[in-house]
Amino acid sequence: MANCVIRNWQGEEAGSATLELAVAREENASHIVHRALIRQTNNARQGTASAKTRAEVRGGGRKPWKQKGTGRARAGSIRSPLWRGGGVIFGPKPKDYNMKMNRKERRLALRTALMSRTEDIIVVQDFTTNVAQPKTKEFVQALTRWGVEAESKVLVIVAEIEDNTLLSIRNIAKVKMISASGLNVFDLLNADQIVATAEAIAKIQEVYNDD
């Protein structure tokens, strides 16, 4: 269980929030989180890389010169992998990199990854009303007031993504915003600090603790 201080738009303490999620056993935690991370990154691969073999390269049907008498090495095709413009030996071909992982395992890995970052989570009140219109400068100032360190990679978790908030954040370097329902292991582990609204914490507690 983790107890977090809730801060308002000005960075002042405005209450507390509790996050309690079932996590993997200590001896299995790193293994299951690693599996979930590898699955996510592998499933994001397109797998469309393709190189032509000597059979697929256009041309090369005629023997370039006769077998004997020229003094040169024997050659049967100008599309040999040894020639410039020839085929590729053992080159990449389209491949499906998708990995399977049980739903309960995925959710367990997600909860474990989130709870491992509790020391880096900054909980704030819902700031939708404070972002009445897109203002990147004001949001940067708010991040500083909340204690976000400069140049750190920040993950902002909200209950629901609002257009004004998204427009205010999208041009800030190293800051990414996702909804509570879109949590994923990579973003949780990749961020240096996590900013989550109190509503997002409540939604996470409700949605991800049902197993």
Short mmCIF file of C-alpha atoms in Angstrom, two decimals, residues 131 133-137 139-140 163-172:
data_model
loop_
_atom_site.label_atom_id
_atom_site.label_comp_id
_atom_site.label_asym_id
_atom_site.label_seq_id
_atom_site.Cartn_x
_atom_site.Cartn_y
_atom_site.Cartn_z
CA VAL A 131 -6.65 24.55 -18.23
CA GLN A 133 -7.61 26.88 -22.95
CA PRO A 134 -4.38 25.40 -24.29
CA LYS A 135 -1.48 27.05 -22.44
CA THR A 136 1.79 25.16 -22.60
CA LYS A 137 3.69 27.75 -20.56
CA PHE A 139 1.42 23.76 -17.58
CA VAL A 140 5.23 23.85 -17.54
CA ASP A 163 -8.46 18.34 -25.57
CA ASN A 164 -7.17 21.49 -23.85
CA THR A 165 -4.89 19.47 -21.58
CA LEU A 166 -3.59 17.40 -24.47
CA LEU A 167 -2.86 20.52 -26.53
CA SER A 168 -1.07 22.09 -23.55
CA ILE A 169 1.17 19.06 -23.02
CA ARG A 170 1.96 17.73 -26.48
CA ASN A 171 4.66 20.31 -27.26
CA ILE A 172 6.52 19.82 -23.97
#
